PDB file of C-alpha atoms in Angstrom:
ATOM      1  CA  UNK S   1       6.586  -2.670 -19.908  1.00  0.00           C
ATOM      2  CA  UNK S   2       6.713   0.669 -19.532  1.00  0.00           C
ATOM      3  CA  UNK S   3       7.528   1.397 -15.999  1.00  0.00           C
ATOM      4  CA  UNK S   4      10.635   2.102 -14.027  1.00  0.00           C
ATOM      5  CA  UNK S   5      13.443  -0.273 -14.233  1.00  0.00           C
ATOM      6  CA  UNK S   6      16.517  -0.890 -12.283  1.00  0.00           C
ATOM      7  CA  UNK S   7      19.689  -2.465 -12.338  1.00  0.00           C
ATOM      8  CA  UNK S   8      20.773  -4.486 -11.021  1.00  0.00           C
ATOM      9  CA  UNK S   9      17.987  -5.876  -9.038  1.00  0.00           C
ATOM     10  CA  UNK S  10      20.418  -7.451  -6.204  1.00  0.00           C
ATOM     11  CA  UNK S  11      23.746  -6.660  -5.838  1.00  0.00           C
ATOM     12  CA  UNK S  12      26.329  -8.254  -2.893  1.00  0.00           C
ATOM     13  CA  UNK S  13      29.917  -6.687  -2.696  1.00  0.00           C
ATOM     14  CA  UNK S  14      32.374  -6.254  -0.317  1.00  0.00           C
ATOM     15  CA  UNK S  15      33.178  -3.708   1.711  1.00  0.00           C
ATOM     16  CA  UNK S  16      35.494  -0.917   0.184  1.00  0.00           C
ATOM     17  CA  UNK S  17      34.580  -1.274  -2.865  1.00  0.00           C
ATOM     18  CA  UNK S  18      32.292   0.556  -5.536  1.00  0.00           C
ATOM     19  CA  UNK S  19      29.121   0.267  -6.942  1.00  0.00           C
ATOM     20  CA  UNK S  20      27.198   1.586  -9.671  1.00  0.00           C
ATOM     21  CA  UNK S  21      23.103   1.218  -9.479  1.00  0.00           C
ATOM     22  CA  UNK S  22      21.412   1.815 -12.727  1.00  0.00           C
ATOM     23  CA  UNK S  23      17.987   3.116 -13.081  1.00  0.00           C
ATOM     24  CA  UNK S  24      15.440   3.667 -16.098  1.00  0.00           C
ATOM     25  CA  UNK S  25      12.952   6.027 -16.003  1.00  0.00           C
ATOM     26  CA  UNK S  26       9.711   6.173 -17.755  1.00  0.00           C
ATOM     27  CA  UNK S  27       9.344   7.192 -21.065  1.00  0.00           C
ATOM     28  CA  UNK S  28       8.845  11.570 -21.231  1.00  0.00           C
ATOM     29  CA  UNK S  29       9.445  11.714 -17.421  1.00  0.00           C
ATOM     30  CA  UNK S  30      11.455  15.085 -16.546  1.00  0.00           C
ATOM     31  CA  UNK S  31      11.933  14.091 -12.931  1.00  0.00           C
ATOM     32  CA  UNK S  32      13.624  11.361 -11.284  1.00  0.00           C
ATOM     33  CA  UNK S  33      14.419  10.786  -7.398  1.00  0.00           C
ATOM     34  CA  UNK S  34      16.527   7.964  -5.916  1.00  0.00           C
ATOM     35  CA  UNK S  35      15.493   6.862  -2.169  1.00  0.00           C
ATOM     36  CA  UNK S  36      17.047   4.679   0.100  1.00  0.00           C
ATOM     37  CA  UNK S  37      14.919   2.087   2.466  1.00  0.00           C
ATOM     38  CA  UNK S  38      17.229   0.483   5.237  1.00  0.00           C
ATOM     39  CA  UNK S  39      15.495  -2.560   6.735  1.00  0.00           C
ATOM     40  CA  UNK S  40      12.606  -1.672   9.212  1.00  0.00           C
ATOM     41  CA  UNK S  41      12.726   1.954   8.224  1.00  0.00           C
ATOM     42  CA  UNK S  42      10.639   4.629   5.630  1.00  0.00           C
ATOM     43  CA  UNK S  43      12.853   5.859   2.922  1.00  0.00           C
ATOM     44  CA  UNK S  44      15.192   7.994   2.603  1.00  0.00           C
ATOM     45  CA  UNK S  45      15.427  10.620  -0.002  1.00  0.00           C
ATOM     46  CA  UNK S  46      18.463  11.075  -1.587  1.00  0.00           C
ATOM     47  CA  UNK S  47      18.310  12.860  -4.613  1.00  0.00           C
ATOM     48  CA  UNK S  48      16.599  14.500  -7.388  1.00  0.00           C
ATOM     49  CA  UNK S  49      17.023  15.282 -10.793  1.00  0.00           C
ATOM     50  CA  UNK S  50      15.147  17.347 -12.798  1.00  0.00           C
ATOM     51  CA  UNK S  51      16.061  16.763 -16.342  1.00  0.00           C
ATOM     52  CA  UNK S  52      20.217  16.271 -16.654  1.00  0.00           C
ATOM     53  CA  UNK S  53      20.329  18.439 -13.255  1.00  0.00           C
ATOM     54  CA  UNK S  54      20.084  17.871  -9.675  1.00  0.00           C
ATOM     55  CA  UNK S  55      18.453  20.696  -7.964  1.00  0.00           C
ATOM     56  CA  UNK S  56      18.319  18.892  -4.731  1.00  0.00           C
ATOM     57  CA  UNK S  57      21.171  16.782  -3.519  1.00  0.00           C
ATOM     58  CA  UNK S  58      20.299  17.069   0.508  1.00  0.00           C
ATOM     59  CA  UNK S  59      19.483  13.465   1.234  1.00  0.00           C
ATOM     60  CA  UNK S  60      23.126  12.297   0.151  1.00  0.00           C
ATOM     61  CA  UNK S  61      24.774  10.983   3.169  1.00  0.00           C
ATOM     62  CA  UNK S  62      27.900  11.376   2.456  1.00  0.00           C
ATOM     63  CA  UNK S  63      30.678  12.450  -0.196  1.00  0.00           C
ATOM     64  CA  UNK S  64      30.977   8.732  -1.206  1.00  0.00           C
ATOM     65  CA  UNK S  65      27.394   8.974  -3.119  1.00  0.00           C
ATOM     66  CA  UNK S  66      27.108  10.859  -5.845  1.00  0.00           C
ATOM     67  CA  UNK S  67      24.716  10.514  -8.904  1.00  0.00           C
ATOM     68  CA  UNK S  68      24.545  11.516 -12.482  1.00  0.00           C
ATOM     69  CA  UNK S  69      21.681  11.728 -15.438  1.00  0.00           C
ATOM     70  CA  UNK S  70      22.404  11.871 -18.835  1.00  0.00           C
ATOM     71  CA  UNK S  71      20.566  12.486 -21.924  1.00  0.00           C
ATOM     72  CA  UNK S  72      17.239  13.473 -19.515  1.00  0.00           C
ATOM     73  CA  UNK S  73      16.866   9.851 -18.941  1.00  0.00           C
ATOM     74  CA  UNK S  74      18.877   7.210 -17.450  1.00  0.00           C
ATOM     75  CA  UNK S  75      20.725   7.843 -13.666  1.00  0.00           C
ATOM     76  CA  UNK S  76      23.569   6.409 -12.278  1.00  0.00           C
ATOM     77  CA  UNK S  77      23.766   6.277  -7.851  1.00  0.00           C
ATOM     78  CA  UNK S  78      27.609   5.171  -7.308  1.00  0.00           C
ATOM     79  CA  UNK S  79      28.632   4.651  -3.866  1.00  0.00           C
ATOM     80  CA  UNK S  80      32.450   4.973  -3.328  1.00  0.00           C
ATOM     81  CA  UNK S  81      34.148   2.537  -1.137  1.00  0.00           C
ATOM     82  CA  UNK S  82      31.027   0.530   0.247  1.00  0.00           C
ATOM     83  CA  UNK S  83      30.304   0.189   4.331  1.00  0.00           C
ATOM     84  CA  UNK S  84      28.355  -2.321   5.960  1.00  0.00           C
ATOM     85  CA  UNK S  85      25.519   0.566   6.488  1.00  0.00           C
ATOM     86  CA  UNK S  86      25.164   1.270   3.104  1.00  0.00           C
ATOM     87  CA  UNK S  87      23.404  -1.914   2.445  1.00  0.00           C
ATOM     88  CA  UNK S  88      19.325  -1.190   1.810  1.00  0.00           C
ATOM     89  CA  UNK S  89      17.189  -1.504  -1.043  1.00  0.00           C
ATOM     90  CA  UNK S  90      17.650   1.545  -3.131  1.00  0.00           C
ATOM     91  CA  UNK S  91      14.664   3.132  -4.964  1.00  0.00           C
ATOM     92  CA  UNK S  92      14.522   4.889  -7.775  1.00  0.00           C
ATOM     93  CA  UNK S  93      11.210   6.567  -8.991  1.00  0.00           C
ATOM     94  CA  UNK S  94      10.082   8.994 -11.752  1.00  0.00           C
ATOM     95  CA  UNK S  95       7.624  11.711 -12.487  1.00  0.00           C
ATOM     96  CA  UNK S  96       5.900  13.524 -15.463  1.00  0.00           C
ATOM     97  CA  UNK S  97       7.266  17.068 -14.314  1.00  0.00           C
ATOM     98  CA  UNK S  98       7.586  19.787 -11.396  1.00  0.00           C
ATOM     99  CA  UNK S  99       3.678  20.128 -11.119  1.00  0.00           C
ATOM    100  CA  UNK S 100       1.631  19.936  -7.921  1.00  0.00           C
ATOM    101  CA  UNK S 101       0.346  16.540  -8.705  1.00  0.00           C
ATOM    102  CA  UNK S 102       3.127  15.061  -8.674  1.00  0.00           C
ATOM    103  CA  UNK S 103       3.076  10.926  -8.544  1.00  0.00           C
ATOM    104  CA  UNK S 104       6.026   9.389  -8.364  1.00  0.00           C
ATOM    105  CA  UNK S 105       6.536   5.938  -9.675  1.00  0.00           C
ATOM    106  CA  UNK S 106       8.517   3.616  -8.152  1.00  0.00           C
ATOM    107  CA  UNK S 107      10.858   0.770  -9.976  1.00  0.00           C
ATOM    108  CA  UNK S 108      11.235  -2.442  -8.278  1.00  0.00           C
ATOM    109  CA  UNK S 109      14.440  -1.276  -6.407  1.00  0.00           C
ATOM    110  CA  UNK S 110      18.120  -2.636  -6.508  1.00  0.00           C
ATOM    111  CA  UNK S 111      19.379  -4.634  -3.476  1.00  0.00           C
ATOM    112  CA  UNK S 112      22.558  -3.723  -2.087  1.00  0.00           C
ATOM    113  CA  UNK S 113      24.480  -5.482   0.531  1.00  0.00           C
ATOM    114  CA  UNK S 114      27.560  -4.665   1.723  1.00  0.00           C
ATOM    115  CA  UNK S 115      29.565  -7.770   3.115  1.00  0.00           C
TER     116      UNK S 115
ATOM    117  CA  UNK D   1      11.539  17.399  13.414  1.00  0.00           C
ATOM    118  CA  UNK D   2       9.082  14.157  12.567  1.00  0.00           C
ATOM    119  CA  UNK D   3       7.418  15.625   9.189  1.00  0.00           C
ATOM    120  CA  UNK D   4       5.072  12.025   8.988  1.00  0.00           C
ATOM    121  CA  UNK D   5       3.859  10.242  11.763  1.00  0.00           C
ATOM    122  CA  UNK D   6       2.432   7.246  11.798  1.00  0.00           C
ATOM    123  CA  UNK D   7       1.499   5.505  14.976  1.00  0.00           C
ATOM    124  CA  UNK D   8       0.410   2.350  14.360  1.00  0.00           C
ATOM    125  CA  UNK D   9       3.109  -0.074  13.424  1.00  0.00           C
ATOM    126  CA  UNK D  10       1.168  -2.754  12.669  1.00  0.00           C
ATOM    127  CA  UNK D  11      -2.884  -3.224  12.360  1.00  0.00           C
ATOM    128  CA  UNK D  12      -4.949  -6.292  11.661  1.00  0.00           C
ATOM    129  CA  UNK D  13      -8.512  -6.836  10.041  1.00  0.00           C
ATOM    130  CA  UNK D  14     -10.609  -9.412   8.230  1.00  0.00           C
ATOM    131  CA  UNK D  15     -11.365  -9.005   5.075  1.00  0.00           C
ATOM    132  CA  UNK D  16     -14.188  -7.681   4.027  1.00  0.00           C
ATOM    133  CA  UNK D  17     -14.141  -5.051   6.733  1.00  0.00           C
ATOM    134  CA  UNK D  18     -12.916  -1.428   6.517  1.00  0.00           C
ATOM    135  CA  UNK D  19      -9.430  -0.884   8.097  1.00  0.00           C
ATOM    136  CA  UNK D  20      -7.831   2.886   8.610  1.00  0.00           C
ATOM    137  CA  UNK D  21      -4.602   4.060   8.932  1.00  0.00           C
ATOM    138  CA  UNK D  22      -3.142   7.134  10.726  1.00  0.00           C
ATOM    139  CA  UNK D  23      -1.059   9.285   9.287  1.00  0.00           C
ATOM    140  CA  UNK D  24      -0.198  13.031  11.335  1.00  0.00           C
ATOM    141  CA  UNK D  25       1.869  15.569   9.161  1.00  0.00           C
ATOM    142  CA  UNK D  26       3.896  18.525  10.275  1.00  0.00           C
ATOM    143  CA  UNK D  27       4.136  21.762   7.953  1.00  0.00           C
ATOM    144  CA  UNK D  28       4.010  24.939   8.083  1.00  0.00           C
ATOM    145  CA  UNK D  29       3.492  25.437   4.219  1.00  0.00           C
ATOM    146  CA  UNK D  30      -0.429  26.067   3.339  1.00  0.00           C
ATOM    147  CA  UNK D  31       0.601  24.453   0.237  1.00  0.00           C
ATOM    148  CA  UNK D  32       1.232  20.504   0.335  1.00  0.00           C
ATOM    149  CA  UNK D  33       0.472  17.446  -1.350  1.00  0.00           C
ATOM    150  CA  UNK D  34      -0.423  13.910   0.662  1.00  0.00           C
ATOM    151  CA  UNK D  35      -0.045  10.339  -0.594  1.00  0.00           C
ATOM    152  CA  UNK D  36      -0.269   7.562   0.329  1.00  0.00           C
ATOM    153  CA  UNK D  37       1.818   3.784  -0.955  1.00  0.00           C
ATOM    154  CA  UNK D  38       1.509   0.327  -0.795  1.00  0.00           C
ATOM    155  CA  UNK D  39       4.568  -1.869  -0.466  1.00  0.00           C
ATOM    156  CA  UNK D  40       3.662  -5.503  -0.663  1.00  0.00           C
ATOM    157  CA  UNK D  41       6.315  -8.242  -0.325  1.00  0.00           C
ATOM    158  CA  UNK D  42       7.408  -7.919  -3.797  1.00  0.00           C
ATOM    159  CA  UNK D  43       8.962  -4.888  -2.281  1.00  0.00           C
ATOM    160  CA  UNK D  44       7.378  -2.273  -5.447  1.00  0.00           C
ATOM    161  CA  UNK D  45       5.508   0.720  -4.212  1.00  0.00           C
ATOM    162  CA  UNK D  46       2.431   1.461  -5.099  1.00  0.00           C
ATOM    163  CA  UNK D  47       0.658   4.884  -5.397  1.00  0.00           C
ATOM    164  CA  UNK D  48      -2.454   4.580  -4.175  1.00  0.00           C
ATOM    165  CA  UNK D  49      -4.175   7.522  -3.402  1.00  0.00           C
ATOM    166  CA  UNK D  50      -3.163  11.936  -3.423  1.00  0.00           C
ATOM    167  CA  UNK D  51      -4.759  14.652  -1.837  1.00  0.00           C
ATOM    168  CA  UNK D  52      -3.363  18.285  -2.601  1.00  0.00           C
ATOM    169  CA  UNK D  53      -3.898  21.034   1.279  1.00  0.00           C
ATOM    170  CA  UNK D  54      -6.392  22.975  -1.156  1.00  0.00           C
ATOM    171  CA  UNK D  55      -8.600  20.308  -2.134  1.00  0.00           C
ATOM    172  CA  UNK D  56     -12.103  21.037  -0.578  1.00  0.00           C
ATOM    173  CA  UNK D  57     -13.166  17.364  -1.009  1.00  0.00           C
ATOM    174  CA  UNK D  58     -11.495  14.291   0.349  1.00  0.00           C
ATOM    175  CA  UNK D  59     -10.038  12.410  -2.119  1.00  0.00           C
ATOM    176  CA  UNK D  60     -11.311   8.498  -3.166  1.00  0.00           C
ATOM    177  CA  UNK D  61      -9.808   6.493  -5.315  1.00  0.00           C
ATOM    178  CA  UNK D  62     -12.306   2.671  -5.558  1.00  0.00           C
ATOM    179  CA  UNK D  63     -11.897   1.334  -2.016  1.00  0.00           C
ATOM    180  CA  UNK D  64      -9.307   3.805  -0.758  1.00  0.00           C
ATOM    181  CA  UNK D  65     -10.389   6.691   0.671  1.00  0.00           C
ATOM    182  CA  UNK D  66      -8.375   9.778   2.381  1.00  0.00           C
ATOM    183  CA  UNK D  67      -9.897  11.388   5.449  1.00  0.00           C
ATOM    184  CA  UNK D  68      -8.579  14.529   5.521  1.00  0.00           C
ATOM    185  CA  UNK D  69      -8.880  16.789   8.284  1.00  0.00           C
ATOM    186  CA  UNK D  70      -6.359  19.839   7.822  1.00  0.00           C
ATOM    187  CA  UNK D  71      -6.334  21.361  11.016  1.00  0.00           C
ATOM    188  CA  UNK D  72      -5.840  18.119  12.913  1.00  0.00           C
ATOM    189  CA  UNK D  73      -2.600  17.830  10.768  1.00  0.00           C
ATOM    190  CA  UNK D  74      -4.067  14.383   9.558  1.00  0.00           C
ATOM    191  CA  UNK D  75      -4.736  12.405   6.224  1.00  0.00           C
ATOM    192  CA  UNK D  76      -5.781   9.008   7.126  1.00  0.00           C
ATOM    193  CA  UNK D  77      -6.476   6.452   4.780  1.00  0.00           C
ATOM    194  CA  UNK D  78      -9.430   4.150   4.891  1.00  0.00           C
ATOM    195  CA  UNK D  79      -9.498   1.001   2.979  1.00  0.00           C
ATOM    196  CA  UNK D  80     -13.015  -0.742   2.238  1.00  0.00           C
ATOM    197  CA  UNK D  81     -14.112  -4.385   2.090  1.00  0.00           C
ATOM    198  CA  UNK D  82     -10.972  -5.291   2.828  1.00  0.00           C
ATOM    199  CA  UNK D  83      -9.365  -8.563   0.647  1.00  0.00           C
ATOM    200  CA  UNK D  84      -6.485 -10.371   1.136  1.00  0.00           C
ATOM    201  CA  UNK D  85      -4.051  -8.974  -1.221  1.00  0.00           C
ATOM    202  CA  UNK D  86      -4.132  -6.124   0.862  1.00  0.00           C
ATOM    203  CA  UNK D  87      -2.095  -7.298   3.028  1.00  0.00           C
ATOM    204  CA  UNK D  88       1.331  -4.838   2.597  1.00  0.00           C
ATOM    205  CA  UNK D  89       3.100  -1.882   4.622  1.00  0.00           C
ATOM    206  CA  UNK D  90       1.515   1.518   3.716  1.00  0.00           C
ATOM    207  CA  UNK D  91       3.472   4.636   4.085  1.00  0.00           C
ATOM    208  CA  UNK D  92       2.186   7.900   4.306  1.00  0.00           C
ATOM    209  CA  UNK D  93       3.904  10.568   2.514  1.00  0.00           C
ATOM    210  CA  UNK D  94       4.401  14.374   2.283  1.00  0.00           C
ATOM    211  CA  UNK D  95       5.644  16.856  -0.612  1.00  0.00           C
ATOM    212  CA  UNK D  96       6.071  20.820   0.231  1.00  0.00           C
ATOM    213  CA  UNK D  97       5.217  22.380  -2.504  1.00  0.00           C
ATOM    214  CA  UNK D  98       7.285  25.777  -2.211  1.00  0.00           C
ATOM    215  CA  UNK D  99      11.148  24.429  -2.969  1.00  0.00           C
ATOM    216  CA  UNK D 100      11.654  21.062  -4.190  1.00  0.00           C
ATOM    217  CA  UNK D 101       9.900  17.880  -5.294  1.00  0.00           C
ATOM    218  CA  UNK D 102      10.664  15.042  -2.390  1.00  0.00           C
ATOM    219  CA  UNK D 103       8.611  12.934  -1.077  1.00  0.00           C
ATOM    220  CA  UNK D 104       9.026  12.169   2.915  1.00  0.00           C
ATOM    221  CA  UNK D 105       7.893   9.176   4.490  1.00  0.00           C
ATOM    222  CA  UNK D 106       6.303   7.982   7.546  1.00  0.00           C
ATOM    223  CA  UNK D 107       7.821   5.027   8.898  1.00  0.00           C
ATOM    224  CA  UNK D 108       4.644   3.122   7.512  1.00  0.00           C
ATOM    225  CA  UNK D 109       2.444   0.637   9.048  1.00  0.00           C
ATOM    226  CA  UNK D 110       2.143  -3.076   8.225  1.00  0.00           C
ATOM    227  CA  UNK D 111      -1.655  -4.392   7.359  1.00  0.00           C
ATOM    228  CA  UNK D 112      -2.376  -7.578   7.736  1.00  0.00           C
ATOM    229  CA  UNK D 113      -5.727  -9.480   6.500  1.00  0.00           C
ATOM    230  CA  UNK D 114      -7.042 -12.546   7.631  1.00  0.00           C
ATOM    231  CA  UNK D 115      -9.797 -14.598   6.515  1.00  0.00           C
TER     232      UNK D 115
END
């Protein structure tokens, strides 16, 4: 397949600790975004990447989040010492480029809850 | 400030008949793209449909449709012949073009179809 993968797809942890939430973008894609959907609500936008940098890191709620991409490809979302609200599904998606048209495609999401 | 609105949290319809969705925007950018997903149980989203502020003609894409009316502030989509498998949430979404390359979400509406 060549779509947008995640990993893991669930994830249960306890609270305090960290967690690292993998995501594979497709194939050539230059952008890449990472969401967050908390039950009953839209999501969330946390963060994009274009290429290996992140012109837009606004959506990051707090200094325990942070993100990295490396070789214009795969991203890393690592939340620091987990809470109970940090559990949500957590998107990732991709895109060809910065151009107008600009679909983003989603992966299946990684499952996070915080116990 | 609500940048998405959509009003109707949940909607119902048989299938075969045609079902629309509201979605209300807020910009002040002339330049904008709309889409619109589909999240079914499995949880994935789905692009469905796009229409960019300059396009004269609303957009169609086989049974989805995008009613468009840019000084209402609306981009409502309009399913055909409705089947069962349509049966997801759809969110709404907005990207400003001037800046960067997020997507925001309504809070989506769930469609359910019944025989």
């Amino acid at each position: 397949g060549a779509g947008v993968s995640q990993s893991p797809s669930n994830k249960v942890t306890e609270k305090g600790k960290d967690v690292e939430l993998r995501c594979d973008p497709i194939s050539g894609h230059t952008a890449l975004y990472w969401y967050r959907q908390s039950l009953g609500q839209g999501l969330e936008f946390l963060i994009y990447f274009q290429g290996n940098s992140a012109p837009d890191k606004s959506g990051l709620p707090s200094d325990r989040f942070s993100a990295e991409r490396t070789g214009g490809s795969v991203s890393t979302l690592t939340i620091q010492r987990t809470q109970q609200e940090d559990s949500a599904v957590y998107l990732c998606a991709s895109s060809q480029d910065g151009s107008n048209y600009n679909e983003q495609f989603f992966g299946p999401g990684t499952r996070l809850t915080v116990l | 400030a609500q940048k998405i609105t959509q009003t109707q949290p949940g909607m119902f319809v048989q299938e075969k008949e045609a079902v629309t969705l509201d979605c209300t925007y807020d910009t002040s950018d002339p330049s904008y793209g709309l889409f619109w997903y589909k999240q079914p149980s499995s949880g994935e989203m789905i692009f469905l449909i796009y229409q960019g502020s300059y396009d004269q003609q609303n957009a169609t894409e086989g049974r989805y449709s995008l009613n468009f009316q840019k000084a209402r502030k609306s981009a409502n989509l309009v399913i055909s012949a409705s089947q069962l498998g349509d049966s997801a949430m759809y969110f709404c979404a907005m990207r400003e073009v001037p800046g960067f390359q997020k997507l925001v979400f309504g809070t989506g509406t769930r469609l359910l179809v019944s025989p």
